[in-house]
XYZ file of C-alpha atoms in Angstrom:
118
model
C 216.271 54.747 212.255
C 214.353 51.645 213.293
C 215.647 49.468 216.089
C 217.004 46.098 215.010
C 215.258 44.451 217.985
C 211.549 45.109 217.627
C 209.483 45.369 220.791
C 207.509 42.236 221.529
C 203.756 42.225 220.993
C 203.452 39.761 223.874
C 205.735 41.002 226.678
C 203.749 39.289 229.439
C 203.709 35.934 227.654
C 207.429 36.331 226.964
C 208.092 36.991 230.673
C 206.023 33.945 231.678
C 207.877 31.725 229.201
C 211.313 32.979 230.273
C 210.742 32.737 234.023
C 209.144 29.287 233.946
C 211.693 27.909 231.493
C 214.650 29.255 233.467
C 213.369 28.083 236.852
C 211.651 24.774 236.053
C 213.231 23.507 232.813
C 209.870 22.106 231.667
C 209.632 19.297 229.164
C 206.287 20.823 228.159
C 205.159 24.425 228.443
C 201.994 25.601 226.767
C 200.813 29.154 227.272
C 197.314 30.147 226.204
C 196.368 33.818 226.299
C 192.651 33.791 227.121
C 192.450 37.543 227.734
C 190.086 38.242 224.834
C 187.520 35.886 226.393
C 187.463 38.054 229.534
C 187.820 41.581 228.116
C 184.120 42.310 228.774
C 184.348 41.464 232.503
C 183.882 44.397 234.857
C 187.421 44.318 236.338
C 188.835 44.593 232.798
C 186.857 47.698 231.834
C 189.353 50.427 231.025
C 192.309 48.063 230.891
C 194.441 48.485 227.809
C 196.374 45.279 228.435
C 195.726 42.365 226.102
C 197.620 39.987 228.393
C 195.685 39.525 231.615
C 194.282 35.963 231.595
C 196.476 32.940 230.961
C 196.104 29.180 230.965
C 199.368 27.296 231.490
C 200.167 23.616 231.012
C 203.529 22.757 232.554
C 205.302 19.414 232.799
C 208.471 19.458 234.867
C 210.641 17.204 236.996
C 210.675 20.091 239.484
C 207.120 19.117 240.497
C 208.143 15.667 241.748
C 207.071 15.006 245.360
C 205.023 18.238 245.440
C 201.260 18.410 245.778
C 199.264 20.691 243.462
C 199.060 23.613 245.942
C 202.853 23.637 246.341
C 203.312 23.511 242.569
C 200.951 26.425 242.120
C 202.745 28.427 244.813
C 205.982 27.959 242.852
C 204.351 29.445 239.742
C 202.741 32.320 241.684
C 206.113 33.118 243.277
C 207.833 33.115 239.884
C 205.204 35.450 238.416
C 204.576 37.677 241.455
C 205.880 40.830 239.742
C 203.749 40.231 236.642
C 200.694 39.662 238.843
C 201.329 42.791 240.926
C 201.808 45.305 238.137
C 199.047 47.485 236.756
C 197.613 45.778 233.660
C 199.491 42.615 234.541
C 198.275 39.078 235.040
C 194.777 39.086 236.505
C 194.071 35.330 236.317
C 196.038 32.117 235.891
C 194.654 28.666 235.232
C 197.336 26.068 235.905
C 197.779 22.405 234.989
C 201.029 21.186 236.512
C 202.352 17.657 236.026
C 205.436 15.534 236.387
C 206.536 13.655 233.248
C 205.051 10.448 234.708
C 201.709 12.134 235.399
C 201.633 13.466 231.863
C 202.377 9.999 230.474
C 199.552 8.447 232.530
C 197.191 11.197 231.361
C 198.099 10.535 227.723
C 197.595 6.801 228.174
C 194.130 7.381 229.679
C 193.232 9.685 226.791
C 194.400 7.129 224.215
C 192.400 4.384 225.958
C 189.302 6.595 226.051
C 189.683 7.486 222.366
C 190.124 3.816 221.451
C 186.991 2.906 223.420
C 185.012 5.612 221.620
C 186.257 4.409 218.231
C 185.172 0.833 218.818
């Protein structure tokens, strides 16, 4: 008989999403699995994991008054088990922002797009 709860095809991504959401309550969390782009790299030879390289965009109030290195340490601490396990996270690219930083970034992008359009 089949289980009513099917096993996830993305257990590592699910763990990332759960841990970051629970700890940081982000207003924005984007997770990009870039593993396929790196599968040919020497350290990945023989790895059966399809979840080794991730790019994360996180906006959270929890980052207020923290510099980028401190923000990144928070993420590394949250994901230490996933980074330590065999076939786990091999690489993380992080963009961490407060809501105000994200708003300023969006305003700059809109201004740049408007300048290009004119």
